[in-house]
mmCIF file of C-alpha atoms in Angstrom:
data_model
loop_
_atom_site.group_PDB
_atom_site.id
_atom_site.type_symbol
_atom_site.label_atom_id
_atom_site.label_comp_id
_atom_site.label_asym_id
_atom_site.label_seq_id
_atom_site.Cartn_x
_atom_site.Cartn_y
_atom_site.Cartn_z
ATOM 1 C CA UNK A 1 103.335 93.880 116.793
ATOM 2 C CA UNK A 2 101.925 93.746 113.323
ATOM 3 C CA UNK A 3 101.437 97.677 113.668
ATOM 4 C CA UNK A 4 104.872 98.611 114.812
ATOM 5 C CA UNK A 5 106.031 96.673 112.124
ATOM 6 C CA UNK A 6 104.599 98.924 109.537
ATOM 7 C CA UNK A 7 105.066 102.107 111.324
ATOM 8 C CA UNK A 8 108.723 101.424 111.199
ATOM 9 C CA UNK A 9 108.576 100.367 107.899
ATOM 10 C CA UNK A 10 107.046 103.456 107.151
ATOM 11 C CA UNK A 11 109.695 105.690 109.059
ATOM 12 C CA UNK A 12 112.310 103.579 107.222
ATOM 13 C CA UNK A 13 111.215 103.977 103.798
ATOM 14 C CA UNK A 14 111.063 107.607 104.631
ATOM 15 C CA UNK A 15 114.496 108.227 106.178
ATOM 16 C CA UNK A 16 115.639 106.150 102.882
ATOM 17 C CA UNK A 17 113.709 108.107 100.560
ATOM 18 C CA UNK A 18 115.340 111.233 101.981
ATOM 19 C CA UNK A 19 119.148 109.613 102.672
ATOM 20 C CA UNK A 20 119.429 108.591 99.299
ATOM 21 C CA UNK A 21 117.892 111.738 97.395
ATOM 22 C CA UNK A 22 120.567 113.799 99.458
ATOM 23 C CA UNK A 23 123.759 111.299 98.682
ATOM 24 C CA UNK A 24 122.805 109.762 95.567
ATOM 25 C CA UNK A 25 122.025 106.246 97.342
ATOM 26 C CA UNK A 26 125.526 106.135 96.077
ATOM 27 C CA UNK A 27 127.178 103.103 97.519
ATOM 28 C CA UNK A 28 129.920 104.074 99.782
ATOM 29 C CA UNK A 29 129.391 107.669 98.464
ATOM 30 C CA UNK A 30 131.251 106.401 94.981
ATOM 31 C CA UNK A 31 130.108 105.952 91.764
ATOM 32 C CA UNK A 32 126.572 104.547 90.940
ATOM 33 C CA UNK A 33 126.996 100.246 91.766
ATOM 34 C CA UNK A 34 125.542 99.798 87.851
ATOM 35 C CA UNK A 35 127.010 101.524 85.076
ATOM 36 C CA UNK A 36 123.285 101.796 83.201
ATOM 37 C CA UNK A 37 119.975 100.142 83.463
ATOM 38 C CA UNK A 38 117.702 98.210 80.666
ATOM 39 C CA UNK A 39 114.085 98.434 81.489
ATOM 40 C CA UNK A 40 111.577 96.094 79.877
ATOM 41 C CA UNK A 41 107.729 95.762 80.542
ATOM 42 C CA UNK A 42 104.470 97.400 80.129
ATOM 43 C CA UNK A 43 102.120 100.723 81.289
ATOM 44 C CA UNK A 44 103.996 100.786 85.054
ATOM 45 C CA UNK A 45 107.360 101.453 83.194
ATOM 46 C CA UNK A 46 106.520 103.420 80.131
ATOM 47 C CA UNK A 47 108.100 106.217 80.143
ATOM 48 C CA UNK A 48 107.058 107.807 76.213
ATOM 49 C CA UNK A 49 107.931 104.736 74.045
ATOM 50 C CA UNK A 50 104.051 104.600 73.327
ATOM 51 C CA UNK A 51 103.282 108.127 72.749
ATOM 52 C CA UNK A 52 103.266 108.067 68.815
ATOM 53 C CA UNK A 53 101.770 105.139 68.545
ATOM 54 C CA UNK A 54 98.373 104.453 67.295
ATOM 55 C CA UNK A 55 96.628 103.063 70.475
ATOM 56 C CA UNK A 56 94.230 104.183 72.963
ATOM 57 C CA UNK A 57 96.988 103.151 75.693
ATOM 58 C CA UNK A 58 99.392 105.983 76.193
ATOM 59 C CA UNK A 59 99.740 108.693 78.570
ATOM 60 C CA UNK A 60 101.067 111.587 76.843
ATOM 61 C CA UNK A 61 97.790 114.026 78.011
ATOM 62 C CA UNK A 62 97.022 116.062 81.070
ATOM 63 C CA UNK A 63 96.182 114.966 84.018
ATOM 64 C CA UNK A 64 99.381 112.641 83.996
ATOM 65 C CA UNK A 65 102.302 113.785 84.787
ATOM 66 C CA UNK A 66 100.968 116.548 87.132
ATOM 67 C CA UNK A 67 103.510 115.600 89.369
ATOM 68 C CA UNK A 68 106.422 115.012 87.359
ATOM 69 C CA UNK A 69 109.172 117.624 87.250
ATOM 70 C CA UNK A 70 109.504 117.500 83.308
ATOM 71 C CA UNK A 71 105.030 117.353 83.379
ATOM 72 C CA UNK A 72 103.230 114.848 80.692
ATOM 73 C CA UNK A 73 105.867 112.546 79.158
ATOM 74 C CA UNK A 74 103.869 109.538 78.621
ATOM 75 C CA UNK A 75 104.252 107.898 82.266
ATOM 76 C CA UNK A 76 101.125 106.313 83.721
ATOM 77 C CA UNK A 77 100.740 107.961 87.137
ATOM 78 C CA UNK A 78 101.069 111.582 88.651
ATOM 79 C CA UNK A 79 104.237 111.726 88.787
ATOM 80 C CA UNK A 80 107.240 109.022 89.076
ATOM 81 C CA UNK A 81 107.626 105.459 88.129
ATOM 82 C CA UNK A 82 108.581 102.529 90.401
ATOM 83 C CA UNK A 83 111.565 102.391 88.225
ATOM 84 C CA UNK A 84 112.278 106.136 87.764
ATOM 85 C CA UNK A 85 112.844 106.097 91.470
ATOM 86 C CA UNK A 86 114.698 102.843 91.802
ATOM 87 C CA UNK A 87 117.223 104.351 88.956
ATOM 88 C CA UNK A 88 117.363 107.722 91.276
ATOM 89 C CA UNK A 89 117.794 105.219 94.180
ATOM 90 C CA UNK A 90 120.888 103.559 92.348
ATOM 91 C CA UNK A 91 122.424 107.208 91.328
ATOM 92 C CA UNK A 92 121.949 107.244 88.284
ATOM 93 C CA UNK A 93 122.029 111.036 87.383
ATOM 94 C CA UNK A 94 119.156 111.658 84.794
ATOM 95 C CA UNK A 95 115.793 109.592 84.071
ATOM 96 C CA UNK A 96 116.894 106.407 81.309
ATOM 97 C CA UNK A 97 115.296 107.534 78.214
ATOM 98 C CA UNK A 98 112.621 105.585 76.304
ATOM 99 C CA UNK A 99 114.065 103.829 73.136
ATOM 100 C CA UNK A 100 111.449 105.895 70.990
ATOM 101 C CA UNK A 101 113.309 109.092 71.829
ATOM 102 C CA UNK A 102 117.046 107.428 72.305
ATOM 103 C CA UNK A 103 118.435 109.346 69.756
ATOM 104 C CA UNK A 104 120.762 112.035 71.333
ATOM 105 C CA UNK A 105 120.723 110.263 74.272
ATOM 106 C CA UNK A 106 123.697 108.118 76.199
ATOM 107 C CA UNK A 107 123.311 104.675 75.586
ATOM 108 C CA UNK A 108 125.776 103.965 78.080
ATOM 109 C CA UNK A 109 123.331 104.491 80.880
ATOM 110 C CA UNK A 110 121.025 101.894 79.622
ATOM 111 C CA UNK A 111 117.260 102.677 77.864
ATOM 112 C CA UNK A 112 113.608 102.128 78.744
ATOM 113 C CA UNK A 113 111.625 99.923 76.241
ATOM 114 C CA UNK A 114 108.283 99.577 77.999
ATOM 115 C CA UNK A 115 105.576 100.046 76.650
ATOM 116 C CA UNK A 116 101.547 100.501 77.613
ATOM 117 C CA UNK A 117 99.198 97.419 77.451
ATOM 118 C CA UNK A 118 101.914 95.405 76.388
ATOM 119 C CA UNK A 119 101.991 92.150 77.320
ATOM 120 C CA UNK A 120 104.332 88.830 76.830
ATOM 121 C CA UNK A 121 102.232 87.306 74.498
ATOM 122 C CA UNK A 122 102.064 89.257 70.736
ATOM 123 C CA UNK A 123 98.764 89.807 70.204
ATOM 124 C CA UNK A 124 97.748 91.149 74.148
ATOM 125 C CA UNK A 125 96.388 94.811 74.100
ATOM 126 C CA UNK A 126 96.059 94.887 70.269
ATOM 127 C CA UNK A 127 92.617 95.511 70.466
ATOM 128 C CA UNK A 128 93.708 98.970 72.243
ATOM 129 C CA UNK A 129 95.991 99.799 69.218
ATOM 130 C CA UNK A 130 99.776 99.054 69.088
ATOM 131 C CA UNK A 131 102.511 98.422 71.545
ATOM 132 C CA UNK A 132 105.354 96.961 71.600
ATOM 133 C CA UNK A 133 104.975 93.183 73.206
ATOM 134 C CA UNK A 134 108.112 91.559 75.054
ATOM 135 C CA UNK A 135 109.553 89.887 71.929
ATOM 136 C CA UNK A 136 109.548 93.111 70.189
ATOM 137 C CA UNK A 137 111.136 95.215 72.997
ATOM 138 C CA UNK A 138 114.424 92.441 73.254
ATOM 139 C CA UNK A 139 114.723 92.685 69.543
ATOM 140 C CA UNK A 140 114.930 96.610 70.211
ATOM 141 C CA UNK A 141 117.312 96.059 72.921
ATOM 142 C CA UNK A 142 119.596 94.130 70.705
ATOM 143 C CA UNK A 143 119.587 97.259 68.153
ATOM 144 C CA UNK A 144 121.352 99.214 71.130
ATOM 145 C CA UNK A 145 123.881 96.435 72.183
ATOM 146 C CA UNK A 146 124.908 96.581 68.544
ATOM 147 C CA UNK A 147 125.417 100.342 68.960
ATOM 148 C CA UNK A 148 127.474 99.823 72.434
ATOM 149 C CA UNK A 149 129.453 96.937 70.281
ATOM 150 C CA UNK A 150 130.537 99.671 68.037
ATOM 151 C CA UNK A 151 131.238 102.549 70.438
ATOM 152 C CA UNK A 152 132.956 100.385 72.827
ATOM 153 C CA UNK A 153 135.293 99.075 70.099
ATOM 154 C CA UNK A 154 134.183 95.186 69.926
ATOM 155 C CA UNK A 155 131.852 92.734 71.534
ATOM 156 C CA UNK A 156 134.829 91.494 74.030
ATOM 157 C CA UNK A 157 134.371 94.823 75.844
ATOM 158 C CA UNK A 158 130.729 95.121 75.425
ATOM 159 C CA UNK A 159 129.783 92.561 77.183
ATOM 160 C CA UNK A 160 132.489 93.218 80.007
ATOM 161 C CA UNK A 161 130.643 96.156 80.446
ATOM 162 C CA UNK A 162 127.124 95.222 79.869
ATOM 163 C CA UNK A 163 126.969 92.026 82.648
ATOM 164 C CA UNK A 164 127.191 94.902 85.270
ATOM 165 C CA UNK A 165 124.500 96.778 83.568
ATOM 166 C CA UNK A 166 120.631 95.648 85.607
ATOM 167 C CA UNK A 167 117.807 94.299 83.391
ATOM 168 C CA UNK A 168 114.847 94.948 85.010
ATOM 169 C CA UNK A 169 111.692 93.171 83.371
ATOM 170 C CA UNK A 170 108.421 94.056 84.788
ATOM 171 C CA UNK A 171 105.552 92.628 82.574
ATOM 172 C CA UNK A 172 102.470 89.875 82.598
ATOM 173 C CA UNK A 173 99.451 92.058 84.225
ATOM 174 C CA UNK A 174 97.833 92.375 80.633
ATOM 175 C CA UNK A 175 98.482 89.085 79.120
ATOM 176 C CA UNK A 176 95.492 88.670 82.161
ATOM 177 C CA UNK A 177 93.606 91.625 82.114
ATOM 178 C CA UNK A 178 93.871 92.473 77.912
ATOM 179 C CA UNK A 179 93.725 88.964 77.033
ATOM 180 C CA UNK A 180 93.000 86.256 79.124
ATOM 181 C CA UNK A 181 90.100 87.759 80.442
ATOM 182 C CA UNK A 182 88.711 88.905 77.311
ATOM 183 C CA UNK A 183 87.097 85.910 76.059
ATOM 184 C CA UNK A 184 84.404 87.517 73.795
ATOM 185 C CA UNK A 185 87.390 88.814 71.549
ATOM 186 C CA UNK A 186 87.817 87.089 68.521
ATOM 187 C CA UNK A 187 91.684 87.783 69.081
ATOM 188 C CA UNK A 188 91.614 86.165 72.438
ATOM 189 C CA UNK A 189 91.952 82.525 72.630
ATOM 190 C CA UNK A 190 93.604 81.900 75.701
ATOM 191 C CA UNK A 191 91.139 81.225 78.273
ATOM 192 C CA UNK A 192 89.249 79.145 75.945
ATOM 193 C CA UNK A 193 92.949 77.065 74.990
ATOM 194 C CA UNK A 194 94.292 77.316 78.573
ATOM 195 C CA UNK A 195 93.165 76.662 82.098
ATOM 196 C CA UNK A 196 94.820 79.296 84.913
ATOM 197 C CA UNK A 197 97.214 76.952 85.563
ATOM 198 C CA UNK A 198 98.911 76.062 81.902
ATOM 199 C CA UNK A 199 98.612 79.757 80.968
ATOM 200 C CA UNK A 200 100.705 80.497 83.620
ATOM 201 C CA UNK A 201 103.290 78.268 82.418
ATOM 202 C CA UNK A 202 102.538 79.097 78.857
ATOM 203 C CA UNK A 203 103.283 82.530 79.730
ATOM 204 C CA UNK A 204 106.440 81.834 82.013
ATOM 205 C CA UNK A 205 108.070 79.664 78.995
ATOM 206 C CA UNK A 206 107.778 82.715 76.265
ATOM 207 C CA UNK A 207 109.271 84.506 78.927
ATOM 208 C CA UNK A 208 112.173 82.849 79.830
ATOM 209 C CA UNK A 209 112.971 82.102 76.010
ATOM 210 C CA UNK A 210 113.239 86.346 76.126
ATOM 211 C CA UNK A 211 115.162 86.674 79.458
ATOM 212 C CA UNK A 212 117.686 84.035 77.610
ATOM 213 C CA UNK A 213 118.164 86.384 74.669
ATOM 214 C CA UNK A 214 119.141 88.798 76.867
ATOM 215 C CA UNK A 215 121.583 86.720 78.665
ATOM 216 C CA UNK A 216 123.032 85.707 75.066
ATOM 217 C CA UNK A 217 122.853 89.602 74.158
ATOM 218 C CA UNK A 218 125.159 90.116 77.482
ATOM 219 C CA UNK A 219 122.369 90.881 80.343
ATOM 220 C CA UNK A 220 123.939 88.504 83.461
ATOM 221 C CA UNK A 221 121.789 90.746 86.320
ATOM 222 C CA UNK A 222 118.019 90.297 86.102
ATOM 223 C CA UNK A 223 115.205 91.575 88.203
ATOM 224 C CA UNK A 224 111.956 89.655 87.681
ATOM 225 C CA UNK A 225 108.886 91.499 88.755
ATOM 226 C CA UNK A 226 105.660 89.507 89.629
ATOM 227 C CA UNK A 227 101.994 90.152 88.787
ATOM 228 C CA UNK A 228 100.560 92.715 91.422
ATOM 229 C CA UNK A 229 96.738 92.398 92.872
ATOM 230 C CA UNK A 230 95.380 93.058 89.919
ATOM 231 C CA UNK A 231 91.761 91.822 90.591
ATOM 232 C CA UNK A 232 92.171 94.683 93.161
ATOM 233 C CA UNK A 233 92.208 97.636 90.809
ATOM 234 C CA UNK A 234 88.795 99.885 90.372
ATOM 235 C CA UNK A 235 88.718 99.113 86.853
ATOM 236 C CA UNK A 236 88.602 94.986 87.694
ATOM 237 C CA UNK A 237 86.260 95.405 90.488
ATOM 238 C CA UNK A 238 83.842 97.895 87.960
ATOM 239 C CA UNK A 239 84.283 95.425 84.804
ATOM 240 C CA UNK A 240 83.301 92.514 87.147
ATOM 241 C CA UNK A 241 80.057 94.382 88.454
ATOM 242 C CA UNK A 242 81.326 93.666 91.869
ATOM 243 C CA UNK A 243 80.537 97.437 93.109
ATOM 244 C CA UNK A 244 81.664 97.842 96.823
ATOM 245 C CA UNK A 245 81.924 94.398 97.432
ATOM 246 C CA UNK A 246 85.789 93.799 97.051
ATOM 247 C CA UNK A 247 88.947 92.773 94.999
ATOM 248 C CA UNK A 248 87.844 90.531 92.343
ATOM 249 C CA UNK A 249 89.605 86.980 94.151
ATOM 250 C CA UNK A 250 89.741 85.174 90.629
ATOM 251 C CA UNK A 251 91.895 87.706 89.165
ATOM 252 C CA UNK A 252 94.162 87.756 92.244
ATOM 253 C CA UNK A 253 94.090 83.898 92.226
ATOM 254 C CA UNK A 254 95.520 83.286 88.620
ATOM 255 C CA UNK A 255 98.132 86.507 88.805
ATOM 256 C CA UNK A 256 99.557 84.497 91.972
ATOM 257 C CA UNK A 257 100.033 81.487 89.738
ATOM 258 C CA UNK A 258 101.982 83.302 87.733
ATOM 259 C CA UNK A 259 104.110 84.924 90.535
ATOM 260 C CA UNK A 260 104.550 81.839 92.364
ATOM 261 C CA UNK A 261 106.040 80.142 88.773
ATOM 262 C CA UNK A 262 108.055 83.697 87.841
ATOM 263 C CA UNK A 263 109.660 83.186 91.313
ATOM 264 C CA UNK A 264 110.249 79.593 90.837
ATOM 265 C CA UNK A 265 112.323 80.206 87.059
ATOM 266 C CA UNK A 266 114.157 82.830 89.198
ATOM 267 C CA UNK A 267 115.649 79.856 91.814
ATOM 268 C CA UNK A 268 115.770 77.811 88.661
ATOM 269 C CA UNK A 269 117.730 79.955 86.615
ATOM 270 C CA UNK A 270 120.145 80.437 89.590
ATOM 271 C CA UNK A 271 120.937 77.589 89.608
ATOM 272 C CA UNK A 272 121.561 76.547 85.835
ATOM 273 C CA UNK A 273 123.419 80.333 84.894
ATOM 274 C CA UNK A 274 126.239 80.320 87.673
ATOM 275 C CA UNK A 275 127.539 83.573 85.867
ATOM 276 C CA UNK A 276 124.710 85.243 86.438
ATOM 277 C CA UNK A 277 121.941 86.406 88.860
ATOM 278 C CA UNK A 278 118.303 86.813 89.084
ATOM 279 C CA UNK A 279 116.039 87.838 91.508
ATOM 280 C CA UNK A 280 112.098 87.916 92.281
ATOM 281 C CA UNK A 281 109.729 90.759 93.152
ATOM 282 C CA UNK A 282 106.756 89.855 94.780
ATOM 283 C CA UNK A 283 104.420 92.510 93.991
ATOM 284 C CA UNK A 284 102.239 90.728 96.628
ATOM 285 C CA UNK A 285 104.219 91.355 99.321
ATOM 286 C CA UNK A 286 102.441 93.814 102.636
ATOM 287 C CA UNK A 287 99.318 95.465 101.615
ATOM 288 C CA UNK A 288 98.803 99.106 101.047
ATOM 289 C CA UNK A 289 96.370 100.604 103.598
ATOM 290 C CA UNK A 290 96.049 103.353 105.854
ATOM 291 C CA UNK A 291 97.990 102.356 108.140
ATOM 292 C CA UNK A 292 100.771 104.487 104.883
ATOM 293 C CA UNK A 293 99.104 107.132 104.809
ATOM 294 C CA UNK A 294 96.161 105.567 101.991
ATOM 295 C CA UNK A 295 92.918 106.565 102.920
ATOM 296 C CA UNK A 296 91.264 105.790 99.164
ATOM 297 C CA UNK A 297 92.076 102.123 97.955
ATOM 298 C CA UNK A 298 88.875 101.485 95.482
ATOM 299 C CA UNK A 299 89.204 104.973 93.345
ATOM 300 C CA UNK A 300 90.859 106.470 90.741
ATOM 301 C CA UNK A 301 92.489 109.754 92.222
ATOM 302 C CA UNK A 302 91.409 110.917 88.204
ATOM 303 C CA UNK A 303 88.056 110.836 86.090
ATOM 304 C CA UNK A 304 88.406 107.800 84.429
ATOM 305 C CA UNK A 305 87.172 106.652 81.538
ATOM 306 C CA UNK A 306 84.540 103.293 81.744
ATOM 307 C CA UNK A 307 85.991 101.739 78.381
ATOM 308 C CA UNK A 308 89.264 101.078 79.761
ATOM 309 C CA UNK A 309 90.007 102.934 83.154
ATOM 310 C CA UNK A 310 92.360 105.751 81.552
ATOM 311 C CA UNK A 311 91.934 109.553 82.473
ATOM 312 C CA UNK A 312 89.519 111.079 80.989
ATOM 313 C CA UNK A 313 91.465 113.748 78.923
ATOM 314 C CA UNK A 314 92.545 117.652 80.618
ATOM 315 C CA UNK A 315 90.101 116.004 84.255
ATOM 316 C CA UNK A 316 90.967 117.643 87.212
ATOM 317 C CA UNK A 317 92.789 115.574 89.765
ATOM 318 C CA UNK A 318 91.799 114.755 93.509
ATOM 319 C CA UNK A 319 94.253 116.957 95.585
ATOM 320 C CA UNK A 320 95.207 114.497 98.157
ATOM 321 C CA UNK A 321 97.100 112.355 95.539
ATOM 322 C CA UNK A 322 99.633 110.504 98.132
ATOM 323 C CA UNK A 323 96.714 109.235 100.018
ATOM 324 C CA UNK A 324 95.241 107.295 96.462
ATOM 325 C CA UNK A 325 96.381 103.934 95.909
ATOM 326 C CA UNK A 326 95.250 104.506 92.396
ATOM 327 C CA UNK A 327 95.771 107.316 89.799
ATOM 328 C CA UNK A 328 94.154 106.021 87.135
ATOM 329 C CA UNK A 329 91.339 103.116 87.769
ATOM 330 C CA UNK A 330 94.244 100.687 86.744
ATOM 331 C CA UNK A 331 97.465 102.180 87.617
ATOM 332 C CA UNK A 332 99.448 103.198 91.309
ATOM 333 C CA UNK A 333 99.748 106.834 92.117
ATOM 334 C CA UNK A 334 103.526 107.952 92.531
ATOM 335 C CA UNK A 335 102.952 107.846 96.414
ATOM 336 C CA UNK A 336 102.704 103.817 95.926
ATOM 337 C CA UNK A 337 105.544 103.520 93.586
ATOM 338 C CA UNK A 338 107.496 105.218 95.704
ATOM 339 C CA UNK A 339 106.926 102.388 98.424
ATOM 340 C CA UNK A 340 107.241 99.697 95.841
ATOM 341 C CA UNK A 341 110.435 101.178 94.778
ATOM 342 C CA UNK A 342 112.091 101.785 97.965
ATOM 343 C CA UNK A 343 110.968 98.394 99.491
ATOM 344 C CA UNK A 344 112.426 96.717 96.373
ATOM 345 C CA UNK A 345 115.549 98.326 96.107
ATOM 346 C CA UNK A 346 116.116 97.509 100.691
ATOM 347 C CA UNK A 347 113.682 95.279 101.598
ATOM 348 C CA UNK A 348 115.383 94.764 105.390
ATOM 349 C CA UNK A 349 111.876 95.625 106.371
ATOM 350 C CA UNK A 350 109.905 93.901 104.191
ATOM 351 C CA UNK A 351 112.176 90.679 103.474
ATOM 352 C CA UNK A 352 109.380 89.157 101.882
ATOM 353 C CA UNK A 353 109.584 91.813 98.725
ATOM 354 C CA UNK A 354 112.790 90.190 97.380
ATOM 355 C CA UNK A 355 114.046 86.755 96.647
ATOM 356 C CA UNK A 356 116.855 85.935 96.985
ATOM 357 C CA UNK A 357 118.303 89.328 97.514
ATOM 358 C CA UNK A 358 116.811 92.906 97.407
ATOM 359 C CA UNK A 359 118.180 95.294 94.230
ATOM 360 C CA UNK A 360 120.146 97.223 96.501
ATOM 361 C CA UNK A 361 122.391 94.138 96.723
ATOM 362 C CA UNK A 362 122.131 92.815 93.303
ATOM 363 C CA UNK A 363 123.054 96.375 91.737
ATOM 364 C CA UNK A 364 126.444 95.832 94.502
ATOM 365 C CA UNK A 365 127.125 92.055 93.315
ATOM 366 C CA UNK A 366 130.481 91.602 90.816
ATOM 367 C CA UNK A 367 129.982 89.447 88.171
ATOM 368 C CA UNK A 368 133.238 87.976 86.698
#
């Protein structure tokens, strides 16, 4: 049973893939269900905003982007995003821009400020160089809503048309793994301040203090990704000497806290902001095996490097990318992202992706 469950999930997340790159995923074959789309989070939505920084975590260098038609922008894979392919999925004509390079571009559609080993907390990933941390990336957002105030000819109207607009906030993963688990760092307090449990919480109260800035900045349609498996990835298993012998449990253990709290501010939040709607992403949710097609769970599909599990600069690539789990020793190939993406945006196969709805649904909701 368990196997024909996945083999149709698999057929359906291909005749989706394929539907909705021929019509758009428009819904009802109309215009796209959200006018533009805000992106907020770290390295698995960065899309160039860290390119000119000074930092050791950007992805502006061959062998990313091998795979993506416009080649090395700064993305974090081979080729697309989870979210580049969830804003195809919603019809929205042309990848949203990162807000490094927004000028020229139509703020209308929305903008991408993610950014690589960024984390909620202010000082996570600063020992890699600079990024731009949660609280930074809302106060960036609120630059633009000033700029749709003006072109839209007063706030009234902008936030009519901004509480259609999806917020889509995917960040956490290095408050653990360029933080919390860096206790050696004199920057790093937390696991010394903070048992797994009240970092979690810790964490989830900065973030909700951000996700209400948006709401009083006009955001009224969130989507709230959790922390993925990330004692799972080959750089975790290396850095914890583990070898062959398997995810590293702990890591997995306190990223589940955090989901499990994320998911509870979502039903929280629903319940407090009637006017507007969140939902969860469990990141969690099915496993990637090869039952899809993965045959290579534990390696990075590039050379990386053993100080922080990047590409080794101008590497070669394996050549069976879509059956990697991993491009990098830290981050998904395209060929996952495009599951994660597709599942996210209709999970009618895999109802356990979204709570309480999937985006598909969300992007379709009216919010008076």
């Amino acid at each position: 049973m368990a196997f024909e469950t996945r083999t149709w999930l698999v057929l359906h997340v291909l005749v989706l893939f394929v539907t909705c790159f021929m019509q758009h995923c428009f819904v009802n074959g109309q215009t796209p269900p959200v006018p533009c789309l805000f992106v907020f989070g770290d390295s698995l939505s960065d899309n160039g905003n860290s390119n000119n920084l000074l930092t050791n975590a950007k992805a502006n260098y061959v062998p990313y982007g091998v795979d993506f038609p416009r080649g090395t922008t700064g993305r974090f894979t081979n080729g697309r995003t989870a979210i580049d392919i969830i804003g195809e999925l919603l019809g929205i004509s042309d990848f949203i821009p990162p807000f490094a390079n927004i000028v020229g571009s139509d703020i209308l559609k929305g903008a991408n400020y993610a950014s690589g080993a960024a984390g909620i907390r202010a000082e996570t990933g600063k020992h890699m160089g600079a990024n731009i941390e949660m609280g930074l990336q809302v106060a960036n957002h609120r630059v633009i809503v000033s700029q749709i105030v003006a072109r839209l000819g007063g706030l009234p109207q902008a936030q009519q048309y901004l509480k259609q607009c999806l917020y889509y906030v995917n960040i956490g993963s290095n408050d653990y793994i360029n933080n919390y688990y860096l206790p050696r760092h004199p920057t790093y307090t937390t696991s010394r301040n903070y048992n797994p449990e009240e970092y979690a919480q810790v964490l989830i109260n900065q973030a909700s203090g951000y996700l209400q800035d948006l709401r009083e900045s006009g955001a009224r349609k969130f989507v709230l990704v959790g922390i993925g498996q990330i004692g799972c990835t080959p750089f975790s298993i290396a850095k914890a000497n583990q070898g062959t012998q398997g995810c590293v449990e702990k890591y997995n253990a306190d990223a589940l806290i955090f989901s499990l709290k994320l998911r509870s501010l979502v039903d929280q939040l629903n319940g407090i902001n009637l006017d507007s709607k969140y939902i969860f992403v469990n990141s969690t949710a099915g496993s990637i095996d090869s039952s899809l097609g993965f045959t290579v769970l534990d390696k990075a599909c590039c050379l990386p490097r053993s100080s922080d599990g990047m590409c080794v600069p101008n590497s070669r690539p394996c050549l069976n990318r879509n059956e990697y789990a991993f491009y990098d020793a830290i981050h998904p190939t395209s060929a996952v992202n495009n599951l994660t993406a597709l599942t996210s945006y209709d999970s009618t196969l895999a109802p356990e992706t979204t709570s309480p709805m999937d985006i598909k649904r969300l992007a379709m909701l009216s919010i008076s």
